[in-house]
PDB file of N, CA and C in Angstrom:
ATOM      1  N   UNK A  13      10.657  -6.722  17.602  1.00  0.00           N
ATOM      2  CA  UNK A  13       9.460  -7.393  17.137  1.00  0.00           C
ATOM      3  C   UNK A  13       9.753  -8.084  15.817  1.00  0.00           C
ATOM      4  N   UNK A  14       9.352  -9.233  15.856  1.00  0.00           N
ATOM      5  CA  UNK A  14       9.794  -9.960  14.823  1.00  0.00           C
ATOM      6  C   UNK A  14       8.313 -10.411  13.941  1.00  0.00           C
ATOM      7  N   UNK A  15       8.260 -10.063  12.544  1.00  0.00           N
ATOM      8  CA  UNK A  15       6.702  -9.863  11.464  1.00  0.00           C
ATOM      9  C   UNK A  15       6.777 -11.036  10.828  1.00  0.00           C
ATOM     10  N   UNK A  16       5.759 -11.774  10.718  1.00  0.00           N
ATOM     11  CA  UNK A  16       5.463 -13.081   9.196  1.00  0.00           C
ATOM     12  C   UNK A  16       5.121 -12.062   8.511  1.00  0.00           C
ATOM     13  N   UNK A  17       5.886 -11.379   7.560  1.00  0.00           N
ATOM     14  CA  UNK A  17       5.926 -10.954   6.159  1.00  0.00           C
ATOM     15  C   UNK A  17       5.735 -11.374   5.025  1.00  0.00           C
ATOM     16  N   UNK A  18       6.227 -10.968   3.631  1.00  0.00           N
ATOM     17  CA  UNK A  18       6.633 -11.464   2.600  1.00  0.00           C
ATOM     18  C   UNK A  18       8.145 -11.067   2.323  1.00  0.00           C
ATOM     19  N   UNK A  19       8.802 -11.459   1.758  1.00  0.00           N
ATOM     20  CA  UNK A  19       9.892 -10.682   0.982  1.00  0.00           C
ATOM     21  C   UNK A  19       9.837  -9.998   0.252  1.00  0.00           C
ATOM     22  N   UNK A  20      10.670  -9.372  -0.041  1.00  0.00           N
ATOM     23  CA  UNK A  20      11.676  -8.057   1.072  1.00  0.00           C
ATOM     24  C   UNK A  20      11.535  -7.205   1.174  1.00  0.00           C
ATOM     25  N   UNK A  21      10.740  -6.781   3.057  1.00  0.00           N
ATOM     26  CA  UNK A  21      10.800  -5.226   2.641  1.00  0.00           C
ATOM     27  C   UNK A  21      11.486  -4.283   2.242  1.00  0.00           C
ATOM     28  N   UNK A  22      11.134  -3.574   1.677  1.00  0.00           N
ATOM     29  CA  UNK A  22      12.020  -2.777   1.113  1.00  0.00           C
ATOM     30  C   UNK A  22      11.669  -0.865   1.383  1.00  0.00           C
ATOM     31  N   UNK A  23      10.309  -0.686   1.368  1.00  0.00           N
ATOM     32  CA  UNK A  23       9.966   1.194   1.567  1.00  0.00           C
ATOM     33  C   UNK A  23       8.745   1.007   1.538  1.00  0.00           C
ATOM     34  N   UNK A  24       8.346   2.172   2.336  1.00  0.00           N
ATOM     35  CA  UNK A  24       6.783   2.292   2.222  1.00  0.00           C
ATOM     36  C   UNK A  24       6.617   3.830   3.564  1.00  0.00           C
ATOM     37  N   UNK A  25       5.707   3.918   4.029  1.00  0.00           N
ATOM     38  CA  UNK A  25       4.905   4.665   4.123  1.00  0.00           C
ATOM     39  C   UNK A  25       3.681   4.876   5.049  1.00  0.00           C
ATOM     40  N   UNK A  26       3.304   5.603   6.180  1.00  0.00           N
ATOM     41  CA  UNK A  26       2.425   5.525   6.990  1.00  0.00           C
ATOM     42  C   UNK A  26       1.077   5.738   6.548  1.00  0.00           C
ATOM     43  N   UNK A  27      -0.034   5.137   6.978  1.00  0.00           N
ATOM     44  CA  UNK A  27      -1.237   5.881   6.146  1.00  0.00           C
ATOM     45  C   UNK A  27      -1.572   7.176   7.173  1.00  0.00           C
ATOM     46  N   UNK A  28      -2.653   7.511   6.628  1.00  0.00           N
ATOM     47  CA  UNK A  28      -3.275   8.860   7.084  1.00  0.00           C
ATOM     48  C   UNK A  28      -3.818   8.834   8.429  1.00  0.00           C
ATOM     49  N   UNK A  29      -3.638   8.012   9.371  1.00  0.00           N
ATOM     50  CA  UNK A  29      -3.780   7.941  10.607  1.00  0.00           C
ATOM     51  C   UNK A  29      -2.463   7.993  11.393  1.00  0.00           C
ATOM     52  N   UNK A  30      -1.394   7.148  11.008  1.00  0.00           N
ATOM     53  CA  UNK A  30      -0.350   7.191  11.718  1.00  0.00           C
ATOM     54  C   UNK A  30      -0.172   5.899  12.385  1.00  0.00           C
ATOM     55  N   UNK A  31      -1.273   5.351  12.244  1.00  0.00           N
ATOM     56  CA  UNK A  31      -1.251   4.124  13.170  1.00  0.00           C
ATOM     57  C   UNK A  31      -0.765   2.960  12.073  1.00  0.00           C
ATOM     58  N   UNK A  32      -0.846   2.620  11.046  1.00  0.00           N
ATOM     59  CA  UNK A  32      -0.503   1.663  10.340  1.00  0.00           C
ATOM     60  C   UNK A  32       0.829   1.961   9.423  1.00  0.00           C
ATOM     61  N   UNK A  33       1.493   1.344   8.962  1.00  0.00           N
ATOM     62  CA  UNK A  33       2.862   1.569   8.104  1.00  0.00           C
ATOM     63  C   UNK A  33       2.664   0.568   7.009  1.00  0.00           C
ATOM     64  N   UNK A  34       2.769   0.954   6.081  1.00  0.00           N
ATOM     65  CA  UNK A  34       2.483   0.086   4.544  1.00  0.00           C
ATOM     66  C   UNK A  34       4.375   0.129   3.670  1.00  0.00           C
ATOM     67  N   UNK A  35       4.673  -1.190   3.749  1.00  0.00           N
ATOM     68  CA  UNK A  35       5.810  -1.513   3.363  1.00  0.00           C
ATOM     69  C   UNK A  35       5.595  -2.286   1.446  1.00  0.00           C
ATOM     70  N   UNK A  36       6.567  -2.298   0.735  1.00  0.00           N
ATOM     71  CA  UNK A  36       6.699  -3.391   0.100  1.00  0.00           C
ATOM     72  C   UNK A  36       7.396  -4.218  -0.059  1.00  0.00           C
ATOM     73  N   UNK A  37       6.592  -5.138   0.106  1.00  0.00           N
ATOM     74  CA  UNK A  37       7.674  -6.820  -0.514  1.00  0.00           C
ATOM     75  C   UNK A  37       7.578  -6.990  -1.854  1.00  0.00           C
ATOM     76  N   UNK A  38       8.600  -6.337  -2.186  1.00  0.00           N
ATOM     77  CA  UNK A  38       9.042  -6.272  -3.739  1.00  0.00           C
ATOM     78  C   UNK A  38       9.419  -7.189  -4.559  1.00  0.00           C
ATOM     79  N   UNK A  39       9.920  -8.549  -3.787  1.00  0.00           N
ATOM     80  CA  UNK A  39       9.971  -9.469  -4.254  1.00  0.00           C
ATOM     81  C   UNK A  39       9.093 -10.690  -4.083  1.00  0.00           C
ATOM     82  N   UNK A  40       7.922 -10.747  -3.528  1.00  0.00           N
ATOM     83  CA  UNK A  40       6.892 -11.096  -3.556  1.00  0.00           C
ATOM     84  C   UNK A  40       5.628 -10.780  -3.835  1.00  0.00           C
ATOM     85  N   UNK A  41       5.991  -9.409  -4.557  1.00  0.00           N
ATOM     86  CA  UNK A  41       4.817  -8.467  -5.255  1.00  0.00           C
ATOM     87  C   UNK A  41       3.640  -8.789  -4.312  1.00  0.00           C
ATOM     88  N   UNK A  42       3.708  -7.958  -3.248  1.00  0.00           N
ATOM     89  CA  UNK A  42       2.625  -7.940  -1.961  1.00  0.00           C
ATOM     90  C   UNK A  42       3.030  -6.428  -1.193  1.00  0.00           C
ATOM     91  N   UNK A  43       2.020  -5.953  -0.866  1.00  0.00           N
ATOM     92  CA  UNK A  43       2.476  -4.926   0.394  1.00  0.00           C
ATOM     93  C   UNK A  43       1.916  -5.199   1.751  1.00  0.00           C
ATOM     94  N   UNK A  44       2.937  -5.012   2.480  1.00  0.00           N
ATOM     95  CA  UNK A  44       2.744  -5.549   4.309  1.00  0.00           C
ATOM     96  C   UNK A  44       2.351  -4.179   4.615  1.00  0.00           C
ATOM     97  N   UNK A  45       1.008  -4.618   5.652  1.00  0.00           N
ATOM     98  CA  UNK A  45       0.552  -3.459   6.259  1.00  0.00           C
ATOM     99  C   UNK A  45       0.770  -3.749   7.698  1.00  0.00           C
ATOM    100  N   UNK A  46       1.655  -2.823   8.445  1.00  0.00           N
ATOM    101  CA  UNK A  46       2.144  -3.308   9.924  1.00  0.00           C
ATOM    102  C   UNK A  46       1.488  -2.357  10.630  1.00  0.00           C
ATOM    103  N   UNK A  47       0.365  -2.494  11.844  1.00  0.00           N
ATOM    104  CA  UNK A  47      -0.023  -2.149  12.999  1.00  0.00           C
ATOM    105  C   UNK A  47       0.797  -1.822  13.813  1.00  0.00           C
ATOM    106  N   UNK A  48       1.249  -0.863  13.809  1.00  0.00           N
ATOM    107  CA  UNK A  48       2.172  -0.331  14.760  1.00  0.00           C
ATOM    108  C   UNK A  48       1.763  -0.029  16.465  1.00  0.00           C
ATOM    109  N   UNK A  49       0.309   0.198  16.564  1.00  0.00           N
ATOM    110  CA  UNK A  49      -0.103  -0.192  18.088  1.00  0.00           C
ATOM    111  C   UNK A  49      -0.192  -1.429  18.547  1.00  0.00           C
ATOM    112  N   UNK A  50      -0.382  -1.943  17.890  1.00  0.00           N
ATOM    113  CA  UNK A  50      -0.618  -3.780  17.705  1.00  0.00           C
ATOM    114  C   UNK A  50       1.009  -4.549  18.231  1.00  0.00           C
ATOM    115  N   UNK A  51       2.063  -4.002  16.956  1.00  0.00           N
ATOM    116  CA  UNK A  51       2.840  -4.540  16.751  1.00  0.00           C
ATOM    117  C   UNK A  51       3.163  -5.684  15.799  1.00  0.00           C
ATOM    118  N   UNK A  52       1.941  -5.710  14.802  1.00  0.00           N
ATOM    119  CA  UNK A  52       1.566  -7.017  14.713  1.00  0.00           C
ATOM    120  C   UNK A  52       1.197  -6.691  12.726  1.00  0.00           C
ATOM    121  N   UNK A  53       1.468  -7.694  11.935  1.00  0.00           N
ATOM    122  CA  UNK A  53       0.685  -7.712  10.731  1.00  0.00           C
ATOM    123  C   UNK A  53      -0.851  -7.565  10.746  1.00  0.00           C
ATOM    124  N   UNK A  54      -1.319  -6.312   9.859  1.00  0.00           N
ATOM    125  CA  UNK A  54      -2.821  -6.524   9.841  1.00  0.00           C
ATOM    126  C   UNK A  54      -3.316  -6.887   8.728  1.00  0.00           C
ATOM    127  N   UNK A  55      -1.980  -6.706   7.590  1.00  0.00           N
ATOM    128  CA  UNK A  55      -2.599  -7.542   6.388  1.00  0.00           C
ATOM    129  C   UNK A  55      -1.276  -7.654   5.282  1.00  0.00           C
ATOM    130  N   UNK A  56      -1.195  -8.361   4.566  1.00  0.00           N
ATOM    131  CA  UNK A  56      -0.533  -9.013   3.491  1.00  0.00           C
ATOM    132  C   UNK A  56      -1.319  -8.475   1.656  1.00  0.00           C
ATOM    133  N   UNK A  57      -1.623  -7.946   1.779  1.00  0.00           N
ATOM    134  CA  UNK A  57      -2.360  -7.697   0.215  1.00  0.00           C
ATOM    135  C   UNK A  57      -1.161  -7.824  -1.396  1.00  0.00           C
ATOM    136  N   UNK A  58      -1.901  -8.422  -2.368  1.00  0.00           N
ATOM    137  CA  UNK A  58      -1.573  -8.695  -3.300  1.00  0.00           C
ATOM    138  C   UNK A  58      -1.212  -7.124  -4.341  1.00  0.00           C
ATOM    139  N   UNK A  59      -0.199  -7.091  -4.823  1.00  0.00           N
ATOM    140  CA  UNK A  59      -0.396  -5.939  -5.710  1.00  0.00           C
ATOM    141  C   UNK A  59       0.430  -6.458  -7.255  1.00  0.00           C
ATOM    142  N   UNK A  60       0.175  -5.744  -8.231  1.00  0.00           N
ATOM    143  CA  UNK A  60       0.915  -5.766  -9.607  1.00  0.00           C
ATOM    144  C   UNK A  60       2.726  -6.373  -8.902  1.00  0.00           C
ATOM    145  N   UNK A  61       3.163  -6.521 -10.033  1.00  0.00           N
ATOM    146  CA  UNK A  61       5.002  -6.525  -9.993  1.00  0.00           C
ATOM    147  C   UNK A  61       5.419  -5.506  -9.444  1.00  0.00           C
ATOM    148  N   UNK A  62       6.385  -5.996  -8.626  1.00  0.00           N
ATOM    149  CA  UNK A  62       7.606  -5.093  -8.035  1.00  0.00           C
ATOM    150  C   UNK A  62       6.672  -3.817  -7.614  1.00  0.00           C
ATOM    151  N   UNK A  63       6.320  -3.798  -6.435  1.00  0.00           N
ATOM    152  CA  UNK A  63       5.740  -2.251  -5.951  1.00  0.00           C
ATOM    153  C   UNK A  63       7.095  -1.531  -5.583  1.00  0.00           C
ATOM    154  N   UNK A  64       6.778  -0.166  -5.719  1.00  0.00           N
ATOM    155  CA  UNK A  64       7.506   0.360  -5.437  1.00  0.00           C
ATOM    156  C   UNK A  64       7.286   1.827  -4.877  1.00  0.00           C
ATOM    157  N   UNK A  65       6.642   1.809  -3.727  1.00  0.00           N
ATOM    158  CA  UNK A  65       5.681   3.150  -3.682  1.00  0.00           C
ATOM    159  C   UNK A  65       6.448   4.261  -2.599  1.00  0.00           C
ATOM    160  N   UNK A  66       8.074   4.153  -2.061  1.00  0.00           N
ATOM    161  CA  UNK A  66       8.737   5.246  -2.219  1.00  0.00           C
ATOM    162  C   UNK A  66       7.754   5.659  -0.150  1.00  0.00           C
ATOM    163  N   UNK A  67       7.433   6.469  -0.327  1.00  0.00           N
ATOM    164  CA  UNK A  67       6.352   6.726   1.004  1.00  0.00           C
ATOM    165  C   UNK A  67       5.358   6.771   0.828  1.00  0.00           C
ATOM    166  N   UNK A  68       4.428   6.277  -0.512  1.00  0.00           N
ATOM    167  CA  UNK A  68       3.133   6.500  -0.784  1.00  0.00           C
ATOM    168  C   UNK A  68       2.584   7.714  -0.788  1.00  0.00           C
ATOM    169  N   UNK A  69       1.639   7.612  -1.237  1.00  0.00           N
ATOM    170  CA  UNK A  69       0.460   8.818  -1.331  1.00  0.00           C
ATOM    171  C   UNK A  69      -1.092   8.506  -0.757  1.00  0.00           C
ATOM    172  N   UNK A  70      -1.379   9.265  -0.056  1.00  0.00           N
ATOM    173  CA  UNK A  70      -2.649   9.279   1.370  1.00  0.00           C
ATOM    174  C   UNK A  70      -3.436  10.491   0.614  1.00  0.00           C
ATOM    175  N   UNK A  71      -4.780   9.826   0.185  1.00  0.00           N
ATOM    176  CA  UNK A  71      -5.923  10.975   0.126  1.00  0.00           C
ATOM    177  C   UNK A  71      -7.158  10.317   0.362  1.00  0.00           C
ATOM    178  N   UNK A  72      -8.463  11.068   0.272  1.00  0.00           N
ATOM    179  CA  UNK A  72      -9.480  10.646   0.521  1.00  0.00           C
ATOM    180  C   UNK A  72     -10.057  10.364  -0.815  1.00  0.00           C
ATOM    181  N   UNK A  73     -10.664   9.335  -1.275  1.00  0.00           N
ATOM    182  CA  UNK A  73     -11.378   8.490  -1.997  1.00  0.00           C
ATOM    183  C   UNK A  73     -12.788   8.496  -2.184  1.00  0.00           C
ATOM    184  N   UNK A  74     -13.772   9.024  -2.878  1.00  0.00           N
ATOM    185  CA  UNK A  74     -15.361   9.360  -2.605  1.00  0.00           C
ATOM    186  C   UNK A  74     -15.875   8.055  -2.864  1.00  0.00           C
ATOM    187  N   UNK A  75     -15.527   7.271  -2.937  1.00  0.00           N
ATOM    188  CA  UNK A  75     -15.858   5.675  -2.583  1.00  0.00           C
ATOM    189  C   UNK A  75     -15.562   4.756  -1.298  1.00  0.00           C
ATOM    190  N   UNK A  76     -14.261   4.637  -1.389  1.00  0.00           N
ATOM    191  CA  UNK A  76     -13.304   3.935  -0.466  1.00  0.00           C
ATOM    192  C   UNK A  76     -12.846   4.298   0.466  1.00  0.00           C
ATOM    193  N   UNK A  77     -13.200   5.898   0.987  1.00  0.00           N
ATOM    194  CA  UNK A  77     -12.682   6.682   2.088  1.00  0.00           C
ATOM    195  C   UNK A  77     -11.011   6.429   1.671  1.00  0.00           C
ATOM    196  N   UNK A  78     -10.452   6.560   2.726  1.00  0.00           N
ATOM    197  CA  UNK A  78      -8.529   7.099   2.732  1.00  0.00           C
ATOM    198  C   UNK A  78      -8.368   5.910   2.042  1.00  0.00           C
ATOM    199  N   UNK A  79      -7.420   6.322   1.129  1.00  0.00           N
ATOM    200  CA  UNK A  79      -6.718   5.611   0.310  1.00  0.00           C
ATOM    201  C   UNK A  79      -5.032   5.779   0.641  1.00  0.00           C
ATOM    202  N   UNK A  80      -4.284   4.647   0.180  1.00  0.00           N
ATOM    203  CA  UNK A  80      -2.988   4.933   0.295  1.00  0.00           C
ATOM    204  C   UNK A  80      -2.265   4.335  -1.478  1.00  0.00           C
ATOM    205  N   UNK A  81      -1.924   4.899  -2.070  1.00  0.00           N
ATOM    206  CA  UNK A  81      -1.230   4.141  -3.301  1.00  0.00           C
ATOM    207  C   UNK A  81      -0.350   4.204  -3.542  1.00  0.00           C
ATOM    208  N   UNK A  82       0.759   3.112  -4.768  1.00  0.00           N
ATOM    209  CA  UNK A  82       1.874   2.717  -4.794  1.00  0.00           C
ATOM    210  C   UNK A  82       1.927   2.686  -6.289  1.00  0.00           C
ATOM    211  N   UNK A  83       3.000   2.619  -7.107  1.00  0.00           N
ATOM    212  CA  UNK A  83       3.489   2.785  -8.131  1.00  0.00           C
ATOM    213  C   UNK A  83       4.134   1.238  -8.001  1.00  0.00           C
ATOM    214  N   UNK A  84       4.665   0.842  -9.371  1.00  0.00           N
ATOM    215  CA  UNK A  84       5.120  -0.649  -9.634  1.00  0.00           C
ATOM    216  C   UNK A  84       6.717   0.021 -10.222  1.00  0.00           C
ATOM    217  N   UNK A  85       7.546  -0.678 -10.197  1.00  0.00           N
ATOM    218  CA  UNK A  85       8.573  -0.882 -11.248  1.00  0.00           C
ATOM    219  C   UNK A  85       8.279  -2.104 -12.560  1.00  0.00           C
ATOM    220  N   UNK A  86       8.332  -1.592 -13.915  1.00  0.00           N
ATOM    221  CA  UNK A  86       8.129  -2.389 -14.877  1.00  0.00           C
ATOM    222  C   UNK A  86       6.827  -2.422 -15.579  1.00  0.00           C
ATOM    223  N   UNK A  87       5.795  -1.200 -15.035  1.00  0.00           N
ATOM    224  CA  UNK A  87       4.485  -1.346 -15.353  1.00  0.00           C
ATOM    225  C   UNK A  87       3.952  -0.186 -14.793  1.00  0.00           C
ATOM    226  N   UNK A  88       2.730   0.511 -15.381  1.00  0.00           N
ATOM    227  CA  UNK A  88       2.389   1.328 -15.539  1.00  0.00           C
ATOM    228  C   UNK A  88       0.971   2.012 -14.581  1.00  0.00           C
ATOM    229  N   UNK A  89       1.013   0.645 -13.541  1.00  0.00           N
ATOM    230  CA  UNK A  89      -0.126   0.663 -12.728  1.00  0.00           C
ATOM    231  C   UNK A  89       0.457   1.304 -11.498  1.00  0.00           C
ATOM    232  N   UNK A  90      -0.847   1.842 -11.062  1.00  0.00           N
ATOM    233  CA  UNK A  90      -0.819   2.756  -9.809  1.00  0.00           C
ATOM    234  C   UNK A  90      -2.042   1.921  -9.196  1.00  0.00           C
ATOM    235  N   UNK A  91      -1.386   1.159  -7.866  1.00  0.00           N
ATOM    236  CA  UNK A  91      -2.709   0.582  -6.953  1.00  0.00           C
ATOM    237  C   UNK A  91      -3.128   1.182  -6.051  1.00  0.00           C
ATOM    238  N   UNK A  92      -4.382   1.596  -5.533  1.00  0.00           N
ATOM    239  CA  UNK A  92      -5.195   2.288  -4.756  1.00  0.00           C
ATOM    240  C   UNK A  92      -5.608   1.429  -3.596  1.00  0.00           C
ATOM    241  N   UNK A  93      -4.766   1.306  -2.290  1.00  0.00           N
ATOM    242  CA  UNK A  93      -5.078   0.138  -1.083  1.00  0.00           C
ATOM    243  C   UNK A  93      -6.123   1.013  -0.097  1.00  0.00           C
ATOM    244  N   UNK A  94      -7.291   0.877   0.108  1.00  0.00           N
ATOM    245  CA  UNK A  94      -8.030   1.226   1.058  1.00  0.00           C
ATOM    246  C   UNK A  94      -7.888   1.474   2.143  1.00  0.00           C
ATOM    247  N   UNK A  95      -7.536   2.115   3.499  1.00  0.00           N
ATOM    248  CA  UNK A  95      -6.887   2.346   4.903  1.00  0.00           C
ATOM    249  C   UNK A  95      -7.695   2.881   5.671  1.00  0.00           C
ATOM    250  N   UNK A  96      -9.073   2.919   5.331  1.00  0.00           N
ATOM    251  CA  UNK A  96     -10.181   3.110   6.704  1.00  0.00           C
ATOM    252  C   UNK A  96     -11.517   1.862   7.197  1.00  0.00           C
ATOM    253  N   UNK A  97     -10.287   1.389   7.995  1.00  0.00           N
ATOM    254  CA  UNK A  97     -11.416  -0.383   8.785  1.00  0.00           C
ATOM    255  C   UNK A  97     -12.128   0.706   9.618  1.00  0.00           C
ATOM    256  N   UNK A  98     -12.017   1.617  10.153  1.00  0.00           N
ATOM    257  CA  UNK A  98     -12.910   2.111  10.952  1.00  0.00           C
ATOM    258  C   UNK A  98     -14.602   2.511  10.502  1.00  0.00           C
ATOM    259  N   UNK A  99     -14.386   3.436   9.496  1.00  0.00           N
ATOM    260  CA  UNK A  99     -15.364   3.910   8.720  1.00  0.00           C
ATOM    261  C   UNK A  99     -15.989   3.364   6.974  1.00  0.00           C
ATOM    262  N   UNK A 100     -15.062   2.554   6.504  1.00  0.00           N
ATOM    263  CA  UNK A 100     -14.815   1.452   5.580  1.00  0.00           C
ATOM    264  C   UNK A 100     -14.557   0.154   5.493  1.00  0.00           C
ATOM    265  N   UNK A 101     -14.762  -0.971   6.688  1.00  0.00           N
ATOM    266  CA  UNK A 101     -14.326  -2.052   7.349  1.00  0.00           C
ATOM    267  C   UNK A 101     -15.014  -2.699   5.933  1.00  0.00           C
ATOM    268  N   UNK A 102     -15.106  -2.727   5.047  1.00  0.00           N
ATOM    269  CA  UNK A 102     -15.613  -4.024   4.058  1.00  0.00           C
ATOM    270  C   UNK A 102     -14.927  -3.547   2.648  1.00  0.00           C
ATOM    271  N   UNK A 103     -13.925  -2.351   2.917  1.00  0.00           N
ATOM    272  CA  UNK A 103     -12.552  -2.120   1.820  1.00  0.00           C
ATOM    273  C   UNK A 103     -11.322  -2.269   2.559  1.00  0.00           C
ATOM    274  N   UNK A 104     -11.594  -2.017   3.712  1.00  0.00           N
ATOM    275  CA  UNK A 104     -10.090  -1.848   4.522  1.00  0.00           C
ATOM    276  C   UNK A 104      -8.797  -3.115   4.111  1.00  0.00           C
ATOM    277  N   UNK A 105      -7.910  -2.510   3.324  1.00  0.00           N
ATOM    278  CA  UNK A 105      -6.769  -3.288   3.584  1.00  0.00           C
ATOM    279  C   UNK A 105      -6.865  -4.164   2.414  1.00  0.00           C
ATOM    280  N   UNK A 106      -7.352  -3.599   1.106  1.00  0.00           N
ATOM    281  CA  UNK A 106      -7.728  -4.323   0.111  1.00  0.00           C
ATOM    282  C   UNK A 106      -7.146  -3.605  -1.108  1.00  0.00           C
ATOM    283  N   UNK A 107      -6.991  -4.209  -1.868  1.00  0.00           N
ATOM    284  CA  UNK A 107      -6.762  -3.287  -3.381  1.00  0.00           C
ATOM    285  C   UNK A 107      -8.110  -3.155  -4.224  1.00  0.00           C
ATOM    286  N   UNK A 108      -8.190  -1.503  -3.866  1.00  0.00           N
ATOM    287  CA  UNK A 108      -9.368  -1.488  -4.202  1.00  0.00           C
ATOM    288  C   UNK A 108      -9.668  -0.974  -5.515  1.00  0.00           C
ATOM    289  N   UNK A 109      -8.895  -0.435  -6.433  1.00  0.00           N
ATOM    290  CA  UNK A 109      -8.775   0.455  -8.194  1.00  0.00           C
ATOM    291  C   UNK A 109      -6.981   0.361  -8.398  1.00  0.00           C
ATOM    292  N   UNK A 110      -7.062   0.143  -9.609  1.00  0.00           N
ATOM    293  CA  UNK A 110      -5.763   0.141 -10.053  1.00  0.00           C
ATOM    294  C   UNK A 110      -6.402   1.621 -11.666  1.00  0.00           C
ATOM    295  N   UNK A 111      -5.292   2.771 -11.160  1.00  0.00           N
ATOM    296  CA  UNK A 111      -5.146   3.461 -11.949  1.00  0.00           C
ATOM    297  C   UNK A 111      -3.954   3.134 -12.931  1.00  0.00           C
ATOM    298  N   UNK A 112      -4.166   3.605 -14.434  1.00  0.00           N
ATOM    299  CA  UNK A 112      -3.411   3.361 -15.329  1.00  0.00           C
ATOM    300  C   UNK A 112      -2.315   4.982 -15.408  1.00  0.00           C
ATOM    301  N   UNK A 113      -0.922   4.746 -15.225  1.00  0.00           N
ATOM    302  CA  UNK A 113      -0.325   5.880 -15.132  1.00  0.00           C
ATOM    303  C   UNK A 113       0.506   6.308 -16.278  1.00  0.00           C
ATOM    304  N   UNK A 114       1.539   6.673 -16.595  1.00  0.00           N
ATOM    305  CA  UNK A 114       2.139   7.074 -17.759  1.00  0.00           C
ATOM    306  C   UNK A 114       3.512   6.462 -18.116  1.00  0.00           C
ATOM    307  N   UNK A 115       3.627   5.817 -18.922  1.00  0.00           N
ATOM    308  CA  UNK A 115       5.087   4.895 -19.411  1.00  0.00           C
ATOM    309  C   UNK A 115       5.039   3.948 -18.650  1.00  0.00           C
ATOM    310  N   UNK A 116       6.729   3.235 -18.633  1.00  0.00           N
ATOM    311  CA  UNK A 116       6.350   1.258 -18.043  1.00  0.00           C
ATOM    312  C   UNK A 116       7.138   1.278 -16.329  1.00  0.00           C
ATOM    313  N   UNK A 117       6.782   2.478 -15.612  1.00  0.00           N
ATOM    314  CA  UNK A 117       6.429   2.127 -13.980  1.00  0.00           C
ATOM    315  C   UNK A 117       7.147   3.315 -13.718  1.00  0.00           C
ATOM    316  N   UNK A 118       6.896   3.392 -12.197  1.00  0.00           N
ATOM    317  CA  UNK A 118       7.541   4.229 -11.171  1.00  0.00           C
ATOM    318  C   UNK A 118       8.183   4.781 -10.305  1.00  0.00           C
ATOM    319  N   UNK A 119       9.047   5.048  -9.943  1.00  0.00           N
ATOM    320  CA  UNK A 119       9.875   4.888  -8.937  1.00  0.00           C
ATOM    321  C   UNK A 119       8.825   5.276  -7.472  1.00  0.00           C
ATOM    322  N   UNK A 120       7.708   6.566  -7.236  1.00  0.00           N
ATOM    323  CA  UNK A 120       7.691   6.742  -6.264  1.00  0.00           C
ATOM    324  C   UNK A 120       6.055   7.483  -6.594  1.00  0.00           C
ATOM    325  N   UNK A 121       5.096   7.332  -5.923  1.00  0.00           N
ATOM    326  CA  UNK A 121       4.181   8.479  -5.950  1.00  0.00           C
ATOM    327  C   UNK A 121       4.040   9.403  -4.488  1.00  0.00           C
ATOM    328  N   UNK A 122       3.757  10.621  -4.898  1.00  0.00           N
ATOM    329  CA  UNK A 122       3.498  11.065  -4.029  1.00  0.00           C
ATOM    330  C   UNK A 122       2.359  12.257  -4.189  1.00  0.00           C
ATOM    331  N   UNK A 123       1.631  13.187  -2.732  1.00  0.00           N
ATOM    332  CA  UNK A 123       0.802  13.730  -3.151  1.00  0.00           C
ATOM    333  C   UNK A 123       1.344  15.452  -2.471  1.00  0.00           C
TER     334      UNK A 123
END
């Protein structure tokens, strides 16, 4: 299967269903969210510099329902991407809070 991406994936991470896989294009400071029943891109979202979120971290959100987030290289932000279109279809697949984390970035979050 061949994806319209961004460049380059590089790591990422399933969300809390199993059904979607969240990559980053690290050099297009974006994370690809790939539909794996689909086969298919379900979204392209914008994030800070250089993500770098390792396998991510999956929890539930008392706003945004399941969340999935990523750490940056070079910066200190932690982005919070939304991952329930089912029960959240008007956050799904969005950057929805950027937490402020500790020193200038991350290699990996996890939970």
């Amino acid at each position: 299967t061949t994806l319209e991406a961004a460049r380059y994936l590089h790591d990422g991470g399933w969300d809390a269903s199993k059904r979607y896989f969240l990559t980053a294009a690290n050099n297009s400071d974006k994370i690809a969210v790939v539909d794996s029943r689909e086969q298919k891109m379900a979204a392209l979202i914008d994030v800070e510099k250089i993500p770098h979120p390792g396998r991510g971290a999956n929890f539930t959100h008392p706003e945004y329902g399941r969340v999935w987030a990523t750490s940056a290289l070079g910066n200190e932000n932690i982005t919070l991407i939304a991952t329930d279109p089912e029960n959240h279809p008007q956050h799904a697949w969005k950057a929805v809070e950027v937490l402020k984390g500790q020193g200038g970035g991350s290699l990996f979050v996890k939970t």
